[in-house]
JSON list of C-alpha atoms in Angstrom, two decimals:
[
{"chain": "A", "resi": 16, "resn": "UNK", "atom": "CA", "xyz": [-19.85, 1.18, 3.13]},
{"chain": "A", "resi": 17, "resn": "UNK", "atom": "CA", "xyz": [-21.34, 0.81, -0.18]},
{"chain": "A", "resi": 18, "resn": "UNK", "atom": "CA", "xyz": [-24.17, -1.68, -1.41]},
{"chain": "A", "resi": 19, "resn": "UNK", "atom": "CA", "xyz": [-21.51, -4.62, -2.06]},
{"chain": "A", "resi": 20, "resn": "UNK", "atom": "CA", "xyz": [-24.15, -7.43, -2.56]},
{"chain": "A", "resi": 21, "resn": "UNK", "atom": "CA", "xyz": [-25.78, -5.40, -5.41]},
{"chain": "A", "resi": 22, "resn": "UNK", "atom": "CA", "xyz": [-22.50, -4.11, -7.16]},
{"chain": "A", "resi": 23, "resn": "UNK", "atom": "CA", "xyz": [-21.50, -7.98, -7.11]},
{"chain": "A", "resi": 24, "resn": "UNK", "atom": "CA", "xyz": [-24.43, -8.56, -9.46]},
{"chain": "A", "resi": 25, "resn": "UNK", "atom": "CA", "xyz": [-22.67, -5.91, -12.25]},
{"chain": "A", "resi": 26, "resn": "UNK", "atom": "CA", "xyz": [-19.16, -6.03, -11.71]},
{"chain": "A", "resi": 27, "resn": "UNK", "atom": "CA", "xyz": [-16.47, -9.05, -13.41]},
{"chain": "A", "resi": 28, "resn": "UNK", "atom": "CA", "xyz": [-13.85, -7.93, -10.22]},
{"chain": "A", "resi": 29, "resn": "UNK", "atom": "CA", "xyz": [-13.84, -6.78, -6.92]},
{"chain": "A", "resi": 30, "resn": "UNK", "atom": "CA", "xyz": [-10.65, -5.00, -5.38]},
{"chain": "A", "resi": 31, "resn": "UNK", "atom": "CA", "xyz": [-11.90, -6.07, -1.19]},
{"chain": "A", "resi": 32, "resn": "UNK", "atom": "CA", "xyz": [-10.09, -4.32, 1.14]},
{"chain": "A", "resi": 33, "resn": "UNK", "atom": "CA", "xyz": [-7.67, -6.13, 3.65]},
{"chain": "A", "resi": 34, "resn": "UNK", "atom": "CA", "xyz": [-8.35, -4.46, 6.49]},
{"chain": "A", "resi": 35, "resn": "UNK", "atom": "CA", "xyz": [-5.60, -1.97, 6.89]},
{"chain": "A", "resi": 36, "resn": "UNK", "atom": "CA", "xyz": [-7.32, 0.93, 5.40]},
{"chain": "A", "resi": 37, "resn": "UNK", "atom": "CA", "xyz": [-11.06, -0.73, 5.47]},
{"chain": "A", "resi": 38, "resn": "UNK", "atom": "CA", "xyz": [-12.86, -3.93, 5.83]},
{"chain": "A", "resi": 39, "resn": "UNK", "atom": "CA", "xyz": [-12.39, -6.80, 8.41]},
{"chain": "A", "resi": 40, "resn": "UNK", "atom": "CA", "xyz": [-12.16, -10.26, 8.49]},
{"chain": "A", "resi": 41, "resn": "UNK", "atom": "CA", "xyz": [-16.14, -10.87, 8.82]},
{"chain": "A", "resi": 42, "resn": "UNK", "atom": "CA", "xyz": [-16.63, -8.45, 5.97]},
{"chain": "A", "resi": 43, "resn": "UNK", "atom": "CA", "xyz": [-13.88, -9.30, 3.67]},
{"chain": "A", "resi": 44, "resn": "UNK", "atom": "CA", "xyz": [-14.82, -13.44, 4.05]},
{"chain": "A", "resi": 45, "resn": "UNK", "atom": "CA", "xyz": [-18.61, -12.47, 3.42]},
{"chain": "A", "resi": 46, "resn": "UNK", "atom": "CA", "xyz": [-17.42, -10.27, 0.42]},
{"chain": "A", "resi": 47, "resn": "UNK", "atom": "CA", "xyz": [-15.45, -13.12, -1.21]},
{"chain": "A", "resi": 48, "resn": "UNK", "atom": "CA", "xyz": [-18.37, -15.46, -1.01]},
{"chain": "A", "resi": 49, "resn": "UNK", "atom": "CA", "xyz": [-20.66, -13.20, -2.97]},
{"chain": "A", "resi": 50, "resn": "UNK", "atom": "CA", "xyz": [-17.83, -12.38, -5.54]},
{"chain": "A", "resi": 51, "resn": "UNK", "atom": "CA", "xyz": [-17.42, -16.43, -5.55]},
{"chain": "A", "resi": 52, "resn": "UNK", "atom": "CA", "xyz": [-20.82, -16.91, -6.40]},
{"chain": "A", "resi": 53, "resn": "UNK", "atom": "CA", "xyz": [-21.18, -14.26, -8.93]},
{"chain": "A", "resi": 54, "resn": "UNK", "atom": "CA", "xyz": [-18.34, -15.62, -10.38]},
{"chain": "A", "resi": 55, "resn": "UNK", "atom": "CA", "xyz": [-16.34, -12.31, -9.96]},
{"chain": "A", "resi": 56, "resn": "UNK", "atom": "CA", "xyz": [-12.58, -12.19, -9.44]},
{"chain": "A", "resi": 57, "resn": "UNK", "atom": "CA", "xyz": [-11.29, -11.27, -6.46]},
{"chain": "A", "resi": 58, "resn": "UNK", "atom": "CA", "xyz": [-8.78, -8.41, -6.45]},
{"chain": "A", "resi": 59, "resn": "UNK", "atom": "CA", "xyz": [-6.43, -7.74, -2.54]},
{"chain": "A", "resi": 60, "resn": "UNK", "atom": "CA", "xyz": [-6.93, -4.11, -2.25]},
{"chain": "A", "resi": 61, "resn": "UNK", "atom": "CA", "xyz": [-3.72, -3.49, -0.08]},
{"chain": "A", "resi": 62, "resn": "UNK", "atom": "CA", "xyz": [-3.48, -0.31, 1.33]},
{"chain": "A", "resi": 63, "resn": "UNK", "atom": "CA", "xyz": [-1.69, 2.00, 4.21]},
{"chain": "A", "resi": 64, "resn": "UNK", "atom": "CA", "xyz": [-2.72, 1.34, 7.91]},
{"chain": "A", "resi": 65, "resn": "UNK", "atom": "CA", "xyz": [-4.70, 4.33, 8.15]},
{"chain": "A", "resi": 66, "resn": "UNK", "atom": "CA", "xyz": [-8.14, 3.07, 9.29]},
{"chain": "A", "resi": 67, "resn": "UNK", "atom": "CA", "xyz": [-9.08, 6.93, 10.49]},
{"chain": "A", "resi": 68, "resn": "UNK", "atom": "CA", "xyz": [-8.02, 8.26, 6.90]},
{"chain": "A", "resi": 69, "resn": "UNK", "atom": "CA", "xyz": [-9.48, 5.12, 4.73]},
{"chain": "A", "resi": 70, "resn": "UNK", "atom": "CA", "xyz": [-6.12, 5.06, 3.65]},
{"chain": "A", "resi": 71, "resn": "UNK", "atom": "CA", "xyz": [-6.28, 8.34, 1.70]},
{"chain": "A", "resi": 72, "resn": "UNK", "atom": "CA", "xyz": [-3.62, 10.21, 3.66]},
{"chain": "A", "resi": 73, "resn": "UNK", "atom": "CA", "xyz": [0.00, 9.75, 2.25]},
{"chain": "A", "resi": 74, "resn": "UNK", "atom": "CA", "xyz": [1.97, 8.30, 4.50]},
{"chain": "A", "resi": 75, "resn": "UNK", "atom": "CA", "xyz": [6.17, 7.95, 4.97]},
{"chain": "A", "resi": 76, "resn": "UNK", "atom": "CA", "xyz": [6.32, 3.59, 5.27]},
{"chain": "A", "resi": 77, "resn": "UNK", "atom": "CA", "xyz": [9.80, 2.37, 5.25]},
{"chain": "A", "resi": 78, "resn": "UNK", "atom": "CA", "xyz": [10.28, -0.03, 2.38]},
{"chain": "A", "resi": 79, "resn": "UNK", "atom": "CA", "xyz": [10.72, -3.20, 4.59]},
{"chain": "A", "resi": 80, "resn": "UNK", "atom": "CA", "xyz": [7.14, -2.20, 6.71]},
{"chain": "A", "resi": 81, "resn": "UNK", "atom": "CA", "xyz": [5.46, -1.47, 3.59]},
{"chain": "A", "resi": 82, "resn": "UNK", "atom": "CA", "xyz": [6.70, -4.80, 1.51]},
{"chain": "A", "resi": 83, "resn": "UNK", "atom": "CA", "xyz": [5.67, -6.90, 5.06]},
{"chain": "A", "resi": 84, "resn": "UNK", "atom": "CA", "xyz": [2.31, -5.44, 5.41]},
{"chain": "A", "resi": 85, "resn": "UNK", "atom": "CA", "xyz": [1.56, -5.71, 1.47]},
{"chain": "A", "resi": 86, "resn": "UNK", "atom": "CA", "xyz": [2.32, -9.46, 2.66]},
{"chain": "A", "resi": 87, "resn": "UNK", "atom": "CA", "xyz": [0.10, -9.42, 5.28]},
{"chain": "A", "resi": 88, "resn": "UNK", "atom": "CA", "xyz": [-2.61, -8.21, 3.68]},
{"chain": "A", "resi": 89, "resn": "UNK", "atom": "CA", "xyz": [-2.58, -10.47, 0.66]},
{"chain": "A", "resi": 90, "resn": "UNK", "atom": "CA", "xyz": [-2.44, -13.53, 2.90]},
{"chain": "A", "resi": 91, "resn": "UNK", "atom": "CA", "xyz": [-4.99, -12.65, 5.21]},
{"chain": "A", "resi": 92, "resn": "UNK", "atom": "CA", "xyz": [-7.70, -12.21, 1.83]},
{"chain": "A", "resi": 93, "resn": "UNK", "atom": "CA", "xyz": [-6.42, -15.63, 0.46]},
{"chain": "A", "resi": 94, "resn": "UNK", "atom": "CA", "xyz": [-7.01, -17.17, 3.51]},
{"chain": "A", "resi": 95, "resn": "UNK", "atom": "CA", "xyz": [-10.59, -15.75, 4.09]},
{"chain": "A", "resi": 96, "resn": "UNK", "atom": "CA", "xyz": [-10.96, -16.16, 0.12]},
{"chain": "A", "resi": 97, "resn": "UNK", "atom": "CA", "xyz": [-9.95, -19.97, -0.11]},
{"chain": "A", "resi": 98, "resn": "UNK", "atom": "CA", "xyz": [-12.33, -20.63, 2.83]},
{"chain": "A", "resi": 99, "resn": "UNK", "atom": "CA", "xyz": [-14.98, -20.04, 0.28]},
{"chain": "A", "resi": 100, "resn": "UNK", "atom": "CA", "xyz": [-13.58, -21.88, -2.27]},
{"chain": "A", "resi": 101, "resn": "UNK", "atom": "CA", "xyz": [-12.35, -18.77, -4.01]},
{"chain": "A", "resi": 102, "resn": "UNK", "atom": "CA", "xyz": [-8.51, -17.61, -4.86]},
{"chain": "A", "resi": 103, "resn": "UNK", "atom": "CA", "xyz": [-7.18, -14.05, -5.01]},
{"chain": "A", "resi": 104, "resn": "UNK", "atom": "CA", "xyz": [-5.71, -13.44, -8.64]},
{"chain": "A", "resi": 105, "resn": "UNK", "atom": "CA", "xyz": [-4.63, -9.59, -8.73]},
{"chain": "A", "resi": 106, "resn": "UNK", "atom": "CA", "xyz": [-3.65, -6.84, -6.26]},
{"chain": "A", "resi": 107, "resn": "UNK", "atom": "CA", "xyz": [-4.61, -3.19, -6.43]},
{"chain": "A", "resi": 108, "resn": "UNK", "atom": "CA", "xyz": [-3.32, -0.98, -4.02]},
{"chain": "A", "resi": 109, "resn": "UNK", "atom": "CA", "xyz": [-5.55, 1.48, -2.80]},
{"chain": "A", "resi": 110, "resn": "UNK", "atom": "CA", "xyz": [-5.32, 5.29, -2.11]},
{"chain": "A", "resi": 111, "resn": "UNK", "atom": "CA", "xyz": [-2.87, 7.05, -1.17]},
{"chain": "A", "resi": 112, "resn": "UNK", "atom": "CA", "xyz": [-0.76, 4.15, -1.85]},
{"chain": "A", "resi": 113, "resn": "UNK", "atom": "CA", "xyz": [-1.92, 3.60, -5.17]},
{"chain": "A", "resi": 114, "resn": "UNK", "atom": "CA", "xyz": [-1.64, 7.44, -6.24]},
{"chain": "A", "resi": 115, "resn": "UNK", "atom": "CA", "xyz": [2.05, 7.24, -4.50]},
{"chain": "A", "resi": 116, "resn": "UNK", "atom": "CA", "xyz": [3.36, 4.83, -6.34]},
{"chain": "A", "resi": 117, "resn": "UNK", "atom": "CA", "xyz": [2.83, 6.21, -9.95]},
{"chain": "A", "resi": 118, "resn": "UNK", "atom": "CA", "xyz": [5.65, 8.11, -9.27]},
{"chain": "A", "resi": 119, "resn": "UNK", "atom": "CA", "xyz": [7.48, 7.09, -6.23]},
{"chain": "A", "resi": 120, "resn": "UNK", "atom": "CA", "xyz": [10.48, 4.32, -6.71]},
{"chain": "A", "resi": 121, "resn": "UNK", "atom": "CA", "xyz": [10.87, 3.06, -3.36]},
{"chain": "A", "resi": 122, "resn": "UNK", "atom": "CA", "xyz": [7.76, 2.30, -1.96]},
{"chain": "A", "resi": 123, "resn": "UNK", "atom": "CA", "xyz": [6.64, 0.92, -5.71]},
{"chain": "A", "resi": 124, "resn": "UNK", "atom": "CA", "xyz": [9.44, -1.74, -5.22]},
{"chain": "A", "resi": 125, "resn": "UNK", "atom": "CA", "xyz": [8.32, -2.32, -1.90]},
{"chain": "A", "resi": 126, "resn": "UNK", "atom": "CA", "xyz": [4.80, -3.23, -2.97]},
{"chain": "A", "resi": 127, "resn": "UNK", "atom": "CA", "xyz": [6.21, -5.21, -5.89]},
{"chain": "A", "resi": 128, "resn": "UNK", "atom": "CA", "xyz": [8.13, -7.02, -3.22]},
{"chain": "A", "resi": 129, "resn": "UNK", "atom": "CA", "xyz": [5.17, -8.31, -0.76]},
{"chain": "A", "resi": 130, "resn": "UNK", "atom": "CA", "xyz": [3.77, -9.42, -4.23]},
{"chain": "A", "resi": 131, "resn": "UNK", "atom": "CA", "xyz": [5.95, -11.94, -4.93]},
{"chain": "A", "resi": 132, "resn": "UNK", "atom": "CA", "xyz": [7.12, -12.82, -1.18]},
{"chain": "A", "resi": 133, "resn": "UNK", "atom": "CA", "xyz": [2.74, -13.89, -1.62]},
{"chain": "A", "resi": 134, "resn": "UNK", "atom": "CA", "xyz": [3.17, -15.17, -4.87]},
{"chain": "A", "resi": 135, "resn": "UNK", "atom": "CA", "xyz": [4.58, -14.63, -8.87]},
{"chain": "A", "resi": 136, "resn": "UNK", "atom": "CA", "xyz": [0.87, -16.14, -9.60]},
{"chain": "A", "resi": 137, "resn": "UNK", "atom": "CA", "xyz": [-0.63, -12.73, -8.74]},
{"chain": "A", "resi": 138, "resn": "UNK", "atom": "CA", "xyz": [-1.22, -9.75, -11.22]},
{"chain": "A", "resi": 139, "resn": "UNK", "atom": "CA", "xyz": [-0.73, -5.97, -10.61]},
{"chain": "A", "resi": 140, "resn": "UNK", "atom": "CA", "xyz": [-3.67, -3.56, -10.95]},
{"chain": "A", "resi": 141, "resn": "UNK", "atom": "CA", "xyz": [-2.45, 0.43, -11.38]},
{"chain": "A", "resi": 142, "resn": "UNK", "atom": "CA", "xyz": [-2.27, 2.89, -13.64]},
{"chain": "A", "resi": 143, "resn": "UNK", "atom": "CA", "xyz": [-0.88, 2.54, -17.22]},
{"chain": "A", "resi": 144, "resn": "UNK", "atom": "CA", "xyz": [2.72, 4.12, -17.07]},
{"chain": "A", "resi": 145, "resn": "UNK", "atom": "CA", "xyz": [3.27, 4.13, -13.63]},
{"chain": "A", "resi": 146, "resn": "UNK", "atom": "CA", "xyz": [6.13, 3.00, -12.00]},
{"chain": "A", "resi": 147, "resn": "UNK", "atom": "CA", "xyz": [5.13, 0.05, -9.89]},
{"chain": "A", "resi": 148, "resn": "UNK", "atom": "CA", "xyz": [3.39, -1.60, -13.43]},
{"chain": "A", "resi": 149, "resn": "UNK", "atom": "CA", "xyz": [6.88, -1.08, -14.68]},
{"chain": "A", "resi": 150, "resn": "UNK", "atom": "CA", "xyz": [8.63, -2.36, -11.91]},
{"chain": "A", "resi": 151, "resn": "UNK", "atom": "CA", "xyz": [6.03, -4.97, -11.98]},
{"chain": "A", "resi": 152, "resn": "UNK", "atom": "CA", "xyz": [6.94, -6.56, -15.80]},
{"chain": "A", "resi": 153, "resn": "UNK", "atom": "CA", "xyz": [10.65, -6.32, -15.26]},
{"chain": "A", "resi": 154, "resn": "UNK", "atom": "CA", "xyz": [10.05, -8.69, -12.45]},
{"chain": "A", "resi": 155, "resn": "UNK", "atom": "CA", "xyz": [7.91, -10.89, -14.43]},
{"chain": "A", "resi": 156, "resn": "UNK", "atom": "CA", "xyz": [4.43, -10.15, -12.77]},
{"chain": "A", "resi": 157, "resn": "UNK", "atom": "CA", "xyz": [1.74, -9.95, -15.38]},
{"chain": "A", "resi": 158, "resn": "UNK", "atom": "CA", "xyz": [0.07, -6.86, -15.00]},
{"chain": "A", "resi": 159, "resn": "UNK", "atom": "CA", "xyz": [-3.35, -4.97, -15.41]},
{"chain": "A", "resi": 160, "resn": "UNK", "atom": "CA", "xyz": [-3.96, -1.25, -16.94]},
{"chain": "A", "resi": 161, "resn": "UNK", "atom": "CA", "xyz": [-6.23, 0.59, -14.82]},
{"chain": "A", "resi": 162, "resn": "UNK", "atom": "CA", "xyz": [-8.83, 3.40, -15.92]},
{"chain": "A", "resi": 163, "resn": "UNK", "atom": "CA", "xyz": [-11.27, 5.25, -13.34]},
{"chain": "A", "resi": 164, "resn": "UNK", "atom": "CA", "xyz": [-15.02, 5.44, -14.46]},
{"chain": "A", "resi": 165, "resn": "UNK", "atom": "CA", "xyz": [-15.73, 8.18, -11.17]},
{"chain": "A", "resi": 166, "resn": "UNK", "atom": "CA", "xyz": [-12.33, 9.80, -11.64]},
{"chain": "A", "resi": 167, "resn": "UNK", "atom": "CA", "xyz": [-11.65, 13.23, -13.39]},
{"chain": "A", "resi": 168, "resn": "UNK", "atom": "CA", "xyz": [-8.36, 13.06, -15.45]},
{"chain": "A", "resi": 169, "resn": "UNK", "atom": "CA", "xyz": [-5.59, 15.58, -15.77]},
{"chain": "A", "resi": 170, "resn": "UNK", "atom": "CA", "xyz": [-3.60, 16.12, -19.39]},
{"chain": "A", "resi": 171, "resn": "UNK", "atom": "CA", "xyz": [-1.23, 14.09, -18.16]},
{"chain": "A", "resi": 172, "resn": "UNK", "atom": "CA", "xyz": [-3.14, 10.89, -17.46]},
{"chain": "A", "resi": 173, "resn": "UNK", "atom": "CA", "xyz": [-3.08, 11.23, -13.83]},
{"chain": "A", "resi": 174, "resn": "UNK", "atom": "CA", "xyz": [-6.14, 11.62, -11.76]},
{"chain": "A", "resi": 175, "resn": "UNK", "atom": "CA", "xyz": [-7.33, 15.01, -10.08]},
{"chain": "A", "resi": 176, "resn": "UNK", "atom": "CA", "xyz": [-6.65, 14.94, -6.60]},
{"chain": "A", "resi": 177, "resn": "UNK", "atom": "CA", "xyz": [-9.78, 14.18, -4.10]},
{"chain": "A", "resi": 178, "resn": "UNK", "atom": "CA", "xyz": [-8.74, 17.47, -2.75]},
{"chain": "A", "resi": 179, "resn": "UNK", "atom": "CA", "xyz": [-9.99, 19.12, -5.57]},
{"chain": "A", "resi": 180, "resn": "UNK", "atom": "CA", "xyz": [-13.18, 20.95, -7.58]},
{"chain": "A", "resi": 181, "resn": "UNK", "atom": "CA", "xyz": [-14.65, 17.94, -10.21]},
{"chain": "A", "resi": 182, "resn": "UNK", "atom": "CA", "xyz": [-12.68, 15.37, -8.96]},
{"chain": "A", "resi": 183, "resn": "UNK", "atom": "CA", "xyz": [-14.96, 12.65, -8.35]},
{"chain": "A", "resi": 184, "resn": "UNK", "atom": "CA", "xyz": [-17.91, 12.17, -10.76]},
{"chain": "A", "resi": 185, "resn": "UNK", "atom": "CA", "xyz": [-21.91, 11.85, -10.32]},
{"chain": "A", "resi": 186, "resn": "UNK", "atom": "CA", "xyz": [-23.88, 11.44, -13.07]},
{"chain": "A", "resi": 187, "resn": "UNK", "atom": "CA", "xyz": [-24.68, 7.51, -14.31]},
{"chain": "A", "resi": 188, "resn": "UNK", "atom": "CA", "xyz": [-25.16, 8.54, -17.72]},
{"chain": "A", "resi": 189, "resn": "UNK", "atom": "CA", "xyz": [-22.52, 10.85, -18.04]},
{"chain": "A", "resi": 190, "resn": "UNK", "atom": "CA", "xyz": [-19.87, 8.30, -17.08]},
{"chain": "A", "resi": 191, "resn": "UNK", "atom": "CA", "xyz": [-21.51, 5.64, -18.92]},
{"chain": "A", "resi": 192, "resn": "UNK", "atom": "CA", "xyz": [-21.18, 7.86, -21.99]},
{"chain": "A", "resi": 193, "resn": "UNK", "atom": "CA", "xyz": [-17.22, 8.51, -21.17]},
{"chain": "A", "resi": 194, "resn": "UNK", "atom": "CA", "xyz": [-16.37, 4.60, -20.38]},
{"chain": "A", "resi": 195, "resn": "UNK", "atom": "CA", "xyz": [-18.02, 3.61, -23.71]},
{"chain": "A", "resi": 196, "resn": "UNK", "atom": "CA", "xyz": [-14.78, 6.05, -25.11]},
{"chain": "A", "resi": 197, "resn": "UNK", "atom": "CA", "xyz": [-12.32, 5.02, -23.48]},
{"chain": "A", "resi": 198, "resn": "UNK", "atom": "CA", "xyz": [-13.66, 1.35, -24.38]},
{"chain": "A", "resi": 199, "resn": "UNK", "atom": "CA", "xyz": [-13.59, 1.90, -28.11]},
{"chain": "A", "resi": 200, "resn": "UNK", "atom": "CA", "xyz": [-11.30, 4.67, -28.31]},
{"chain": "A", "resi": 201, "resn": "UNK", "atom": "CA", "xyz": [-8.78, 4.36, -25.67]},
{"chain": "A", "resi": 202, "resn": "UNK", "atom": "CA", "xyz": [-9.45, 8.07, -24.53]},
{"chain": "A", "resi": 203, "resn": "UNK", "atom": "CA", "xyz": [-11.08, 9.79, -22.36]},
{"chain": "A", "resi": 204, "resn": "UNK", "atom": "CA", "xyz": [-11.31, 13.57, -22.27]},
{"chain": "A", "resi": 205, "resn": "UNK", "atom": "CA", "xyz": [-9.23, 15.50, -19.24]},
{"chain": "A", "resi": 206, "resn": "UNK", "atom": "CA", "xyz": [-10.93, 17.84, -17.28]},
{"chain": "A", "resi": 207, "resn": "UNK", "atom": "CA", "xyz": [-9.08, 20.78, -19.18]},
{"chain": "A", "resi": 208, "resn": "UNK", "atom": "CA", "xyz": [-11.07, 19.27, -22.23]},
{"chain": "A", "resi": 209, "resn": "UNK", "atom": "CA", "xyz": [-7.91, 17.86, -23.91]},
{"chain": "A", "resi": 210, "resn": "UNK", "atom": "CA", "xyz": [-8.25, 14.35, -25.49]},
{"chain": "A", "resi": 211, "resn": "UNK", "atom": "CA", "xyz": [-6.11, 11.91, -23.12]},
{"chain": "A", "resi": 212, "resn": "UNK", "atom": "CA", "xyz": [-4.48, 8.09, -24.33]},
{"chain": "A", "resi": 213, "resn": "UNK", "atom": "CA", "xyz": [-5.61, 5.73, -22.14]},
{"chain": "A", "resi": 214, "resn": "UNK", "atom": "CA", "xyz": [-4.75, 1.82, -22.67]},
{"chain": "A", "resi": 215, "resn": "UNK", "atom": "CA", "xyz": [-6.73, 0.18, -19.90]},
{"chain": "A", "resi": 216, "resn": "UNK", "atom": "CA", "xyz": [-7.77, -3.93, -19.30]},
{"chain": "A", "resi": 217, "resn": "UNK", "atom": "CA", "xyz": [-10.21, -2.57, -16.02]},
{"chain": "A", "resi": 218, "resn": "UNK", "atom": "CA", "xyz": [-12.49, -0.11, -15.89]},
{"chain": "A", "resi": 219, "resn": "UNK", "atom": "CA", "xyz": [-12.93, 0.99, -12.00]},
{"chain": "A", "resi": 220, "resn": "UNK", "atom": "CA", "xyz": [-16.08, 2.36, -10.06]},
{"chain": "A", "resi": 221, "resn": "UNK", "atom": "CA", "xyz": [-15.78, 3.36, -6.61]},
{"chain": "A", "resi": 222, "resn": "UNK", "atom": "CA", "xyz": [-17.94, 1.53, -3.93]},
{"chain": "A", "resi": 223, "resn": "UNK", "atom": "CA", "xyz": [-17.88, 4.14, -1.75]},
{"chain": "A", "resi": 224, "resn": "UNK", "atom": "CA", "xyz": [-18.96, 7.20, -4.31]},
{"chain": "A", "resi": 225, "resn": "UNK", "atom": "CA", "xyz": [-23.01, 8.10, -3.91]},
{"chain": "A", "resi": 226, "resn": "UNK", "atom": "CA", "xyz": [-25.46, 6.40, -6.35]},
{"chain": "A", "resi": 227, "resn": "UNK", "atom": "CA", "xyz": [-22.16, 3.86, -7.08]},
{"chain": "A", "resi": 228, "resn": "UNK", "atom": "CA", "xyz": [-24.61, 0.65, -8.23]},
{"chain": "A", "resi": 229, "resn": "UNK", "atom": "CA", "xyz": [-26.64, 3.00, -10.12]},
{"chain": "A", "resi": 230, "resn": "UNK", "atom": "CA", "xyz": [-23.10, 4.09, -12.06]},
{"chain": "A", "resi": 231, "resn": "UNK", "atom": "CA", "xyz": [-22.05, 0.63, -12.23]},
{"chain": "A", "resi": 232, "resn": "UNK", "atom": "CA", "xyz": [-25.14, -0.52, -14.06]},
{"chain": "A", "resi": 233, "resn": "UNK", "atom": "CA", "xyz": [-25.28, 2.35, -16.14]},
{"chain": "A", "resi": 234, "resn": "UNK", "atom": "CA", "xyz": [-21.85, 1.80, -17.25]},
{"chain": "A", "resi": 235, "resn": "UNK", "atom": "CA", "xyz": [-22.24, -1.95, -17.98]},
{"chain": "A", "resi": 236, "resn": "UNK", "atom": "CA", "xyz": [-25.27, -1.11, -19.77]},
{"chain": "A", "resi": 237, "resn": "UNK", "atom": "CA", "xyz": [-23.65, 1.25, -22.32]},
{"chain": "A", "resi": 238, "resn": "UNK", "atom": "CA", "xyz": [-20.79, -1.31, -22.99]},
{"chain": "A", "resi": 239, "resn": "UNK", "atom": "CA", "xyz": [-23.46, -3.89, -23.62]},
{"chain": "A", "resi": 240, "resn": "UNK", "atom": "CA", "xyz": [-24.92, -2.01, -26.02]},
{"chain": "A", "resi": 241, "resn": "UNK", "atom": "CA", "xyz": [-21.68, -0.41, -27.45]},
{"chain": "A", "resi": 242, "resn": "UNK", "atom": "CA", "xyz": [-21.00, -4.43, -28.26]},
{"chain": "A", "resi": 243, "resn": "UNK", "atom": "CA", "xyz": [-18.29, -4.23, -25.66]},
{"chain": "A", "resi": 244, "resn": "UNK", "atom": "CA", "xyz": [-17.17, -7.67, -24.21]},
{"chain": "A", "resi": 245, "resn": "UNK", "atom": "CA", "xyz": [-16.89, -7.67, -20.63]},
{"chain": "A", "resi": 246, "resn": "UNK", "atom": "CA", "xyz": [-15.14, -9.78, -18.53]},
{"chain": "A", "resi": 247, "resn": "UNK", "atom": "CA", "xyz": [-12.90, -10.69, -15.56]},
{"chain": "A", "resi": 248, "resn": "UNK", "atom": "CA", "xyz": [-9.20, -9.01, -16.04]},
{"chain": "A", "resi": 249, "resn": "UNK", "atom": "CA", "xyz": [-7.03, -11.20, -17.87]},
{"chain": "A", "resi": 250, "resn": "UNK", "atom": "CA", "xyz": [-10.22, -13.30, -19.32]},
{"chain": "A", "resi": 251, "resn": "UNK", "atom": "CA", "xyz": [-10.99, -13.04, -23.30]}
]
């Protein structure tokens, strides 16, 4: 678990997990009051039920599970959210999931579908071009372009796999520098070296990478002084 209360104090959103791949119903109701109060929106970051794996393992989920449990786990953080006087107003999948469903039809439908069996008021977090975002505005969900501060691209504009050398990033100042790009270029450079396009309304950092609040401010310092706006997704 990362330092939540601190990151709360630097971030505009929070994606809090459901309890399927992470989090709880004690953690998840505490986390919504401090987003609440730091007047941070409050993402559902759905995910497989892989507790063991943090939800990082892919997993074969028959469309009708997966669409249910998307359900469940939105309505479970709403609850716990609008006990603190708060509302969920996006879902992110997480993981696994989330990397599965650039690219995989069935089970991007099936997400879209536990979306709006919770609600058409909710937007869709992922990565720009990928399927479910697709599948997302044809069904008239509004959604949200995704870039990865921690995150090492490929050419191709997907991320390097966990699995692999330089995948996940370190240095504050280094990925300060690179958000502050993608922020007034809309590119960010792959790990090959090549120049990627990147459209992206959210700018993600990892709770759970080392020295995470440390990146977080570092990144939302450089914006600041790059004259970068920031603010919750969707808000201008």
């Amino acid at each position: 678990m990362g330092d939540d209360e601190a990151m709360l104090q630097v971030v505009t959103s929070a994606n809090i997990a459901c309890g399927f791949h992470a989090g709880d119903a004690v953690t998840a109701r505490r986390t919504a009051r401090l987003a609440a109060r730091n007047g941070v929106a409050i993402g559902a970051h759905v995910g497989y039920r892989d507790l063991a794996g943090f939800g990082r393992r892919d997993l074969d989920v028959d469309a009708e599970t997966l669409a249910d449990e998307t359900l469940y786990q939105i309505g479970a953080l709403r609850a716990l959210a609008a006990a603190e006087g708060a509302r969920v107003s996006y879902v992110k999948p997480h993981g696994a999931l989330y990397n599965r469903i650039v690219h995989d039809e069935v089970q991007a439908s099936a997400v879209i579908d536990g979306i709006l069996a919770a609600g058409d008021d909710l937007a869709v977090m992922g990565l720009p071009g990928s399927r479910v975002l697709r599948l997302a505005a044809d069904r008239g969900l509004r959604v949200l372009r995704e870039a990865f501060a921690d995150r090492a691209y490929r050419a191709d504009g997907t991320l390097v796999p966990r699995s692999e050398p330089g995948a996940v990033l370190h240095d504050p100042e280094a990925i300060a520098a690179r958000v502050v790009e993608l922020a007034t270029t809309a590119t960010m450079t792959a790990i090959t070296g090549e120049s990627v396009a990147i459209q992206a309304d959210s700018v993600c950092v990892h709770g759970d990478t080392p020295g995470a609040v440390a990146i977080a401010r570092a990144v939302r310092t450089a914006l600041d002084r790059a004259g970068v706006e920031v603010a919750p997704p969707g808000v201008s």
